[in-house]
Amino acid sequence: MIAAIDLEGVLAPEIWPYLGDEFGLPELHLTTRDTADFDDLMGQRVGALSRAGLTLAQVQHAAHRVQPYLGSKEFLHRIRRHCQVMIISDTFHEFAEPMMDRLGGYNLFANRFEVDSSGRIVGWKLRIRGRKAMVIDGFRKAGFRVIGMGDSLNDLTLLQMADHPVLFRPVEKLRSELPDAPTVQTLDEALELFLSIFRKNGSDA
Ligand SMILES: [Mg+2]
């Protein structure tokens, strides 16, 4: 069994709005919870950082201060006895790698930035965006069953492809796309649901 879990909004706060507060840039408050057009969203974010004259290093420095939600590390620790844990996110490695250490050291599948010679962000390489279904399909073709958990529309294809989709405090649009998927509001509820799935499937399924 593999647990493919979203990061922001599930295990940790959204990083971009935090950066919006840190640097006084309201444009950064829009997230994937607000829009499904990721390229448009990224264009607005990178444009705002560029106009503010910020380098990736400066932005990273702030992003690395974001802490996981209380209980996230414990949640992952408890499920890892029963499954492999993969964090699959539309965030960026440059922002979220320290978070992985704080969560207990898991594999992160995320995107990467492109920077120019002065260290400014000029673009992004979407290694995960639009490929979540492919990643989950790959796990399944390799013989694993997959529990998927996410909160926003950008998790839709991951959840559609998973054997066991779990909606974590979902936006309404996601809930209406997957009306039959169980919804949880807390990591305690998620743990209970995951454990019942493990019991039904056996730990090595
Ligand atoms: Mg999310």
PDB file of C-alpha atoms and ligand atoms in Angstrom:
ATOM      1  CA  MET A   1       0.000   0.000   0.000  1.00  0.00           C
ATOM      2  CA  ILE A   2       1.165   3.526  -0.793  1.00  0.00           C
ATOM      3  CA  ALA A   3      -0.242   6.663   0.817  1.00  0.00           C
ATOM      4  CA  ALA A   4       0.011   9.564  -1.640  1.00  0.00           C
ATOM      5  CA  ILE A   5      -0.638  12.676   0.408  1.00  0.00           C
ATOM      6  CA  ASP A   6      -0.887  16.342  -0.496  1.00  0.00           C
ATOM      7  CA  LEU A   7       1.242  18.736   1.557  1.00  0.00           C
ATOM      8  CA  GLU A   8      -0.262  22.206   1.770  1.00  0.00           C
ATOM      9  CA  GLY A   9      -3.667  22.366   3.405  1.00  0.00           C
ATOM     10  CA  VAL A  10      -3.310  18.793   4.689  1.00  0.00           C
ATOM     11  CA  LEU A  11       0.014  18.429   6.538  1.00  0.00           C
ATOM     12  CA  ALA A  12       1.115  22.063   6.574  1.00  0.00           C
ATOM     13  CA  PRO A  13      -0.250  25.547   5.934  1.00  0.00           C
ATOM     14  CA  GLU A  14      -0.195  27.023   2.438  1.00  0.00           C
ATOM     15  CA  ILE A  15       3.284  28.505   1.876  1.00  0.00           C
ATOM     16  CA  TRP A  16       2.415  31.215  -0.653  1.00  0.00           C
ATOM     17  CA  PRO A  17      -0.021  33.159   1.583  1.00  0.00           C
ATOM     18  CA  TYR A  18       2.619  33.076   4.336  1.00  0.00           C
ATOM     19  CA  LEU A  19       5.056  34.654   1.871  1.00  0.00           C
ATOM     20  CA  GLY A  20       2.364  37.186   0.977  1.00  0.00           C
ATOM     21  CA  ASP A  21       2.240  38.275   4.618  1.00  0.00           C
ATOM     22  CA  GLU A  22       6.007  38.249   5.030  1.00  0.00           C
ATOM     23  CA  PHE A  23       6.667  40.426   1.981  1.00  0.00           C
ATOM     24  CA  GLY A  24       3.432  42.440   1.942  1.00  0.00           C
ATOM     25  CA  LEU A  25       2.343  41.066  -1.439  1.00  0.00           C
ATOM     26  CA  PRO A  26      -1.430  40.465  -1.556  1.00  0.00           C
ATOM     27  CA  GLU A  27      -1.149  38.670  -4.925  1.00  0.00           C
ATOM     28  CA  LEU A  28       0.471  35.737  -3.111  1.00  0.00           C
ATOM     29  CA  HIS A  29      -2.672  35.053  -1.122  1.00  0.00           C
ATOM     30  CA  LEU A  30      -4.349  33.291  -4.038  1.00  0.00           C
ATOM     31  CA  THR A  31      -3.734  29.526  -3.859  1.00  0.00           C
ATOM     32  CA  THR A  32      -4.729  26.332  -5.633  1.00  0.00           C
ATOM     33  CA  ARG A  33      -7.749  26.370  -3.342  1.00  0.00           C
ATOM     34  CA  ASP A  34      -8.936  29.453  -5.264  1.00  0.00           C
ATOM     35  CA  THR A  35      -8.117  28.609  -8.866  1.00  0.00           C
ATOM     36  CA  ALA A  36      -7.529  25.537 -10.965  1.00  0.00           C
ATOM     37  CA  ASP A  37      -5.431  27.434 -13.550  1.00  0.00           C
ATOM     38  CA  PHE A  38      -1.989  26.782 -12.124  1.00  0.00           C
ATOM     39  CA  ASP A  39      -0.002  28.530 -14.865  1.00  0.00           C
ATOM     40  CA  ASP A  40      -2.028  31.688 -14.402  1.00  0.00           C
ATOM     41  CA  LEU A  41      -1.562  31.438 -10.632  1.00  0.00           C
ATOM     42  CA  MET A  42       2.200  30.917 -10.963  1.00  0.00           C
ATOM     43  CA  GLY A  43       2.445  33.805 -13.428  1.00  0.00           C
ATOM     44  CA  GLN A  44       0.841  36.110 -10.864  1.00  0.00           C
ATOM     45  CA  ARG A  45       3.060  34.850  -8.040  1.00  0.00           C
ATOM     46  CA  VAL A  46       6.336  35.075  -9.932  1.00  0.00           C
ATOM     47  CA  GLY A  47       5.338  38.463 -11.374  1.00  0.00           C
ATOM     48  CA  ALA A  48       4.702  39.803  -7.863  1.00  0.00           C
ATOM     49  CA  LEU A  49       8.057  38.508  -6.564  1.00  0.00           C
ATOM     50  CA  SER A  50       9.845  39.961  -9.562  1.00  0.00           C
ATOM     51  CA  ARG A  51       8.224  43.406  -9.179  1.00  0.00           C
ATOM     52  CA  ALA A  52       9.254  43.341  -5.510  1.00  0.00           C
ATOM     53  CA  GLY A  53      12.855  42.597  -6.581  1.00  0.00           C
ATOM     54  CA  LEU A  54      13.050  39.403  -4.515  1.00  0.00           C
ATOM     55  CA  THR A  55      15.512  36.596  -5.234  1.00  0.00           C
ATOM     56  CA  LEU A  56      14.764  32.917  -4.796  1.00  0.00           C
ATOM     57  CA  ALA A  57      17.185  32.817  -1.847  1.00  0.00           C
ATOM     58  CA  GLN A  58      15.287  35.587  -0.034  1.00  0.00           C
ATOM     59  CA  VAL A  59      11.939  33.938  -0.689  1.00  0.00           C
ATOM     60  CA  GLN A  60      13.251  30.519   0.342  1.00  0.00           C
ATOM     61  CA  HIS A  61      14.594  31.913   3.571  1.00  0.00           C
ATOM     62  CA  ALA A  62      11.054  32.945   4.530  1.00  0.00           C
ATOM     63  CA  ALA A  63       9.414  29.785   3.138  1.00  0.00           C
ATOM     64  CA  HIS A  64      11.654  27.620   5.310  1.00  0.00           C
ATOM     65  CA  ARG A  65      10.131  29.148   8.426  1.00  0.00           C
ATOM     66  CA  VAL A  66       6.737  27.554   7.686  1.00  0.00           C
ATOM     67  CA  GLN A  67       6.076  24.763  10.182  1.00  0.00           C
ATOM     68  CA  PRO A  68       3.897  21.679   9.622  1.00  0.00           C
ATOM     69  CA  TYR A  69       0.509  21.520  11.300  1.00  0.00           C
ATOM     70  CA  LEU A  70       0.620  20.128  14.821  1.00  0.00           C
ATOM     71  CA  GLY A  71       0.147  16.365  14.619  1.00  0.00           C
ATOM     72  CA  SER A  72       1.297  15.918  11.005  1.00  0.00           C
ATOM     73  CA  LYS A  73       4.564  14.242  11.931  1.00  0.00           C
ATOM     74  CA  GLU A  74       2.797  11.905  14.349  1.00  0.00           C
ATOM     75  CA  PHE A  75       0.136  11.066  11.750  1.00  0.00           C
ATOM     76  CA  LEU A  76       2.760  10.091   9.159  1.00  0.00           C
ATOM     77  CA  HIS A  77       4.764   8.179  11.750  1.00  0.00           C
ATOM     78  CA  ARG A  78       1.717   6.109  12.653  1.00  0.00           C
ATOM     79  CA  ILE A  79       0.678   5.263   9.096  1.00  0.00           C
ATOM     80  CA  ARG A  80       4.199   4.454   7.898  1.00  0.00           C
ATOM     81  CA  ARG A  81       4.103   1.142   9.771  1.00  0.00           C
ATOM     82  CA  HIS A  82       1.403   0.062   7.345  1.00  0.00           C
ATOM     83  CA  CYS A  83       2.367   1.702   4.053  1.00  0.00           C
ATOM     84  CA  GLN A  84       4.903   3.681   2.042  1.00  0.00           C
ATOM     85  CA  VAL A  85       4.403   7.430   2.352  1.00  0.00           C
ATOM     86  CA  MET A  86       4.802   9.735  -0.666  1.00  0.00           C
ATOM     87  CA  ILE A  87       4.161  13.468  -0.421  1.00  0.00           C
ATOM     88  CA  ILE A  88       2.848  14.641  -3.781  1.00  0.00           C
ATOM     89  CA  SER A  89       2.451  18.380  -4.047  1.00  0.00           C
ATOM     90  CA  ASP A  90       2.224  21.355  -6.376  1.00  0.00           C
ATOM     91  CA  THR A  91       4.655  23.137  -4.098  1.00  0.00           C
ATOM     92  CA  PHE A  92       8.332  23.608  -4.961  1.00  0.00           C
ATOM     93  CA  HIS A  93      11.289  21.601  -3.730  1.00  0.00           C
ATOM     94  CA  GLU A  94      13.130  24.848  -3.008  1.00  0.00           C
ATOM     95  CA  PHE A  95      10.401  25.797  -0.512  1.00  0.00           C
ATOM     96  CA  ALA A  96       9.415  22.508   1.056  1.00  0.00           C
ATOM     97  CA  GLU A  97      12.512  20.326   1.544  1.00  0.00           C
ATOM     98  CA  PRO A  98      13.131  21.482   5.152  1.00  0.00           C
ATOM     99  CA  MET A  99       9.469  20.716   5.823  1.00  0.00           C
ATOM    100  CA  MET A 100      10.098  17.118   4.778  1.00  0.00           C
ATOM    101  CA  ASP A 101      12.777  16.836   7.466  1.00  0.00           C
ATOM    102  CA  ARG A 102      10.409  18.299  10.048  1.00  0.00           C
ATOM    103  CA  LEU A 103       7.762  15.762   9.038  1.00  0.00           C
ATOM    104  CA  GLY A 104      10.149  12.873   9.578  1.00  0.00           C
ATOM    105  CA  GLY A 105      11.983  12.518   6.251  1.00  0.00           C
ATOM    106  CA  TYR A 106       9.690  11.435   3.423  1.00  0.00           C
ATOM    107  CA  ASN A 107       9.931  11.544  -0.335  1.00  0.00           C
ATOM    108  CA  LEU A 108       8.592  14.731  -1.863  1.00  0.00           C
ATOM    109  CA  PHE A 109       7.360  14.832  -5.429  1.00  0.00           C
ATOM    110  CA  ALA A 110       7.055  18.513  -6.335  1.00  0.00           C
ATOM    111  CA  ASN A 111       7.968  21.195  -8.886  1.00  0.00           C
ATOM    112  CA  ARG A 112      11.143  23.237  -9.304  1.00  0.00           C
ATOM    113  CA  PHE A 113      11.907  26.891 -10.027  1.00  0.00           C
ATOM    114  CA  GLU A 114      14.046  28.311 -12.808  1.00  0.00           C
ATOM    115  CA  VAL A 115      16.274  31.220 -11.807  1.00  0.00           C
ATOM    116  CA  ASP A 116      18.394  33.685 -13.779  1.00  0.00           C
ATOM    117  CA  SER A 117      22.026  34.571 -13.096  1.00  0.00           C
ATOM    118  CA  SER A 118      20.994  37.168 -10.498  1.00  0.00           C
ATOM    119  CA  GLY A 119      19.002  34.593  -8.541  1.00  0.00           C
ATOM    120  CA  ARG A 120      15.571  35.901  -9.530  1.00  0.00           C
ATOM    121  CA  ILE A 121      12.815  33.399 -10.248  1.00  0.00           C
ATOM    122  CA  VAL A 122      12.052  33.534 -13.964  1.00  0.00           C
ATOM    123  CA  GLY A 123      10.028  30.376 -14.446  1.00  0.00           C
ATOM    124  CA  TRP A 124       9.050  26.990 -13.142  1.00  0.00           C
ATOM    125  CA  LYS A 125       9.358  23.383 -14.169  1.00  0.00           C
ATOM    126  CA  LEU A 126       6.162  21.513 -13.535  1.00  0.00           C
ATOM    127  CA  ARG A 127       7.266  17.982 -12.778  1.00  0.00           C
ATOM    128  CA  ILE A 128       4.109  17.159 -10.839  1.00  0.00           C
ATOM    129  CA  ARG A 129       1.456  19.516 -12.120  1.00  0.00           C
ATOM    130  CA  GLY A 130      -0.811  17.617 -14.513  1.00  0.00           C
ATOM    131  CA  ARG A 131       1.056  14.387 -13.795  1.00  0.00           C
ATOM    132  CA  LYS A 132      -0.457  13.297 -10.517  1.00  0.00           C
ATOM    133  CA  ALA A 133      -2.725  10.790 -12.234  1.00  0.00           C
ATOM    134  CA  MET A 134       0.305   9.405 -14.071  1.00  0.00           C
ATOM    135  CA  VAL A 135       2.271   9.025 -10.834  1.00  0.00           C
ATOM    136  CA  ILE A 136      -0.593   7.195  -9.125  1.00  0.00           C
ATOM    137  CA  ASP A 137      -1.200   5.060 -12.209  1.00  0.00           C
ATOM    138  CA  GLY A 138       2.496   4.114 -12.102  1.00  0.00           C
ATOM    139  CA  PHE A 139       2.232   2.974  -8.489  1.00  0.00           C
ATOM    140  CA  ARG A 140      -0.830   0.925  -9.339  1.00  0.00           C
ATOM    141  CA  LYS A 141       0.773  -0.636 -12.412  1.00  0.00           C
ATOM    142  CA  ALA A 142       3.692  -1.617 -10.177  1.00  0.00           C
ATOM    143  CA  GLY A 143       1.193  -3.577  -8.090  1.00  0.00           C
ATOM    144  CA  PHE A 144       0.519  -1.174  -5.221  1.00  0.00           C
ATOM    145  CA  ARG A 145      -2.839  -0.104  -3.933  1.00  0.00           C
ATOM    146  CA  VAL A 146      -2.992   3.633  -3.270  1.00  0.00           C
ATOM    147  CA  ILE A 147      -4.690   5.760  -0.643  1.00  0.00           C
ATOM    148  CA  GLY A 148      -4.826   9.361  -1.871  1.00  0.00           C
ATOM    149  CA  MET A 149      -5.535  12.331   0.387  1.00  0.00           C
ATOM    150  CA  GLY A 150      -5.895  15.957  -0.661  1.00  0.00           C
ATOM    151  CA  ASP A 151      -7.920  19.109  -0.082  1.00  0.00           C
ATOM    152  CA  SER A 152      -8.155  21.019  -3.353  1.00  0.00           C
ATOM    153  CA  LEU A 153      -9.029  20.772  -7.016  1.00  0.00           C
ATOM    154  CA  ASN A 154      -5.372  20.303  -7.878  1.00  0.00           C
ATOM    155  CA  ASP A 155      -5.618  16.899  -6.162  1.00  0.00           C
ATOM    156  CA  LEU A 156      -8.616  15.799  -8.222  1.00  0.00           C
ATOM    157  CA  THR A 157      -6.807  13.520 -10.698  1.00  0.00           C
ATOM    158  CA  LEU A 158      -4.715  11.979  -7.916  1.00  0.00           C
ATOM    159  CA  LEU A 159      -7.861  11.207  -5.956  1.00  0.00           C
ATOM    160  CA  GLN A 160      -9.738   9.908  -9.015  1.00  0.00           C
ATOM    161  CA  MET A 161      -6.915   7.492  -9.761  1.00  0.00           C
ATOM    162  CA  ALA A 162      -6.403   6.300  -6.160  1.00  0.00           C
ATOM    163  CA  ASP A 163      -7.989   3.069  -4.918  1.00  0.00           C
ATOM    164  CA  HIS A 164      -9.042   4.875  -1.740  1.00  0.00           C
ATOM    165  CA  PRO A 165      -9.560   8.633  -2.150  1.00  0.00           C
ATOM    166  CA  VAL A 166      -9.803  10.636   1.087  1.00  0.00           C
ATOM    167  CA  LEU A 167     -10.883  14.284   1.113  1.00  0.00           C
ATOM    168  CA  PHE A 168      -9.223  16.354   3.831  1.00  0.00           C
ATOM    169  CA  ARG A 169     -11.202  19.530   4.697  1.00  0.00           C
ATOM    170  CA  PRO A 170     -11.984  19.778   0.987  1.00  0.00           C
ATOM    171  CA  VAL A 171     -13.023  22.831  -0.966  1.00  0.00           C
ATOM    172  CA  GLU A 172     -16.662  22.492  -2.009  1.00  0.00           C
ATOM    173  CA  LYS A 173     -15.807  22.023  -5.692  1.00  0.00           C
ATOM    174  CA  LEU A 174     -13.650  19.011  -4.889  1.00  0.00           C
ATOM    175  CA  ARG A 175     -16.340  17.470  -2.727  1.00  0.00           C
ATOM    176  CA  SER A 176     -18.898  17.859  -5.506  1.00  0.00           C
ATOM    177  CA  GLU A 177     -16.509  16.211  -8.002  1.00  0.00           C
ATOM    178  CA  LEU A 178     -16.065  13.206  -5.702  1.00  0.00           C
ATOM    179  CA  PRO A 179     -19.345  12.920  -3.805  1.00  0.00           C
ATOM    180  CA  ASP A 180     -18.742   9.283  -2.803  1.00  0.00           C
ATOM    181  CA  ALA A 181     -15.274   9.782  -1.313  1.00  0.00           C
ATOM    182  CA  PRO A 182     -15.052   9.935   2.491  1.00  0.00           C
ATOM    183  CA  THR A 183     -14.323  13.348   3.978  1.00  0.00           C
ATOM    184  CA  VAL A 184     -12.297  13.960   7.132  1.00  0.00           C
ATOM    185  CA  GLN A 185     -11.824  17.201   9.025  1.00  0.00           C
ATOM    186  CA  THR A 186      -8.821  16.363  11.197  1.00  0.00           C
ATOM    187  CA  LEU A 187      -5.710  14.190  11.078  1.00  0.00           C
ATOM    188  CA  ASP A 188      -7.181  12.133  13.935  1.00  0.00           C
ATOM    189  CA  GLU A 189     -10.163  11.309  11.725  1.00  0.00           C
ATOM    190  CA  ALA A 190      -7.816  10.630   8.817  1.00  0.00           C
ATOM    191  CA  LEU A 191      -5.788   8.221  10.956  1.00  0.00           C
ATOM    192  CA  GLU A 192      -8.899   6.304  11.957  1.00  0.00           C
ATOM    193  CA  LEU A 193      -9.975   6.024   8.314  1.00  0.00           C
ATOM    194  CA  PHE A 194      -6.502   5.003   7.106  1.00  0.00           C
ATOM    195  CA  LEU A 195      -6.289   2.322   9.797  1.00  0.00           C
ATOM    196  CA  SER A 196      -9.677   0.913   8.762  1.00  0.00           C
ATOM    197  CA  ILE A 197      -8.468   0.792   5.129  1.00  0.00           C
ATOM    198  CA  PHE A 198      -5.277  -1.014   6.212  1.00  0.00           C
ATOM    199  CA  ARG A 199      -7.333  -3.503   8.224  1.00  0.00           C
ATOM    200  CA  LYS A 200      -9.560  -4.266   5.227  1.00  0.00           C
ATOM    201  CA  ASN A 201      -6.683  -4.593   2.782  1.00  0.00           C
ATOM    202  CA  GLY A 202      -3.838  -6.043   4.839  1.00  0.00           C
ATOM    203  CA  SER A 203      -0.643  -4.054   5.372  1.00  0.00           C
ATOM    204  CA  ASP A 204       1.228  -5.436   2.381  1.00  0.00           C
ATOM    205  CA  ALA A 205      -1.503  -5.027  -0.242  1.00  0.00           C
TER     206      ALA A 205
HETATM  207 MG    MG B   1      -3.461  21.240  -0.871  1.00  0.00          MG
END
